CSV table of C-alpha atoms in Angstrom, one decimal:
chain,number,residue,atom,x,y,z
U,481,CYS,CA,-14.7,7.0,-8.2
U,482,ARG,CA,-13.8,10.4,-6.8
U,483,PRO,CA,-13.3,13.1,-9.4
U,484,THR,CA,-9.7,13.6,-8.3
U,485,VAL,CA,-8.8,9.9,-9.0
U,486,GLY,CA,-8.6,8.9,-12.6
U,487,VAL,CA,-9.3,5.4,-13.8
U,488,GLU,CA,-6.4,5.4,-16.3
U,489,GLY,CA,-3.6,5.4,-13.7
U,490,ALA,CA,-2.6,3.4,-10.6
U,491,PHE,CA,-4.4,4.4,-7.4
U,492,CYS,CA,-1.0,4.9,-5.7
U,493,ASP,CA,-0.1,7.5,-8.4
U,494,THR,CA,-2.2,10.2,-6.6
U,495,ALA,CA,-1.8,12.2,-3.5
U,496,ASN,CA,-4.8,10.3,-2.0
U,497,GLY,CA,-3.4,6.9,-2.9
U,498,TRP,CA,-1.2,4.4,-1.0
U,499,GLY,CA,-0.2,1.0,-2.3
U,500,ILE,CA,2.4,-1.7,-3.0
U,501,TYR,CA,3.8,-2.3,-6.5
U,502,ASN,CA,6.5,-4.9,-7.3
U,503,GLY,CA,7.4,-5.2,-3.6
U,504,GLU,CA,7.8,-1.4,-3.1
U,505,LEU,CA,5.7,1.1,-1.2
U,506,ARG,CA,4.2,3.7,-3.6
U,507,HIS,CA,2.4,7.0,-2.8
U,508,ASN,CA,1.8,10.2,-4.8
U,509,SER,CA,3.3,9.2,-8.2
U,510,ASN,CA,6.5,7.7,-6.7
U,511,SER,CA,8.3,5.9,-9.5
U,512,THR,CA,10.2,3.9,-6.9
U,513,GLY,CA,9.8,3.3,-3.2
U,514,PRO,CA,11.2,1.5,-0.2
U,515,LYS,CA,11.1,-2.3,-0.3
U,516,TYR,CA,8.3,-3.7,1.7
U,517,GLY,CA,6.9,-7.2,2.4
U,518,THR,CA,8.0,-10.6,1.1
U,519,GLN,CA,7.6,-12.6,-2.1
U,520,LEU,CA,4.0,-13.6,-2.7
U,521,LYS,CA,3.0,-17.1,-3.8
U,522,ASP,CA,-0.1,-18.6,-5.4
U,523,GLY,CA,-2.7,-19.0,-2.8
U,524,ASP,CA,-1.4,-16.3,-0.4
U,525,ILE,CA,-4.1,-14.3,1.3
U,526,ILE,CA,-3.3,-10.5,1.6
U,527,GLY,CA,-4.9,-8.4,4.2
U,528,VAL,CA,-4.9,-4.6,4.8
U,529,ALA,CA,-5.6,-2.8,8.1
U,530,VAL,CA,-6.4,0.9,7.9
U,531,ASP,CA,-6.4,2.7,11.3
U,532,MET,CA,-8.4,5.8,10.7
U,533,VAL,CA,-7.6,7.1,14.3
U,534,GLU,CA,-3.9,6.6,14.1
U,535,GLY,CA,-3.7,7.3,10.4
U,536,THR,CA,-1.7,4.1,9.6
U,537,ILE,CA,-1.8,1.3,7.0
U,538,VAL,CA,-0.5,-2.2,7.6
U,539,TYR,CA,-0.4,-5.1,5.1
U,540,TYR,CA,-0.6,-8.8,6.0
U,541,GLN,CA,0.4,-12.0,4.2
U,542,ASN,CA,-1.5,-15.2,5.4
U,543,GLY,CA,-2.3,-13.4,8.7
U,544,SER,CA,1.3,-12.3,9.4
U,545,SER,CA,1.9,-8.5,9.6
U,546,TRP,CA,4.5,-7.0,7.3
U,547,GLY,CA,4.7,-4.0,9.8
U,548,GLN,CA,3.5,-0.5,9.3
U,549,ALA,CA,3.6,0.6,5.7
U,550,TYR,CA,2.3,4.1,6.0
U,551,LYS,CA,1.6,6.6,8.8
U,552,ASP,CA,-0.1,10.0,8.8
U,553,VAL,CA,-2.5,9.0,6.0
């Protein structure tokens, strides 16, 4: 673990973290964020694509894209 990322908090609570929490995008200690994705069901397969050249993150549910979640990461 990087020294700047504590293990006591959520990864998306840091300036270096991006994630989804309760159907909302979260970054840099956001207590709320824009709605994103669809309701998950048991057995769903979640994928993440990180494009290091374009600086984007896209999430997938069962192979279907939810669209760009983040840019300039």
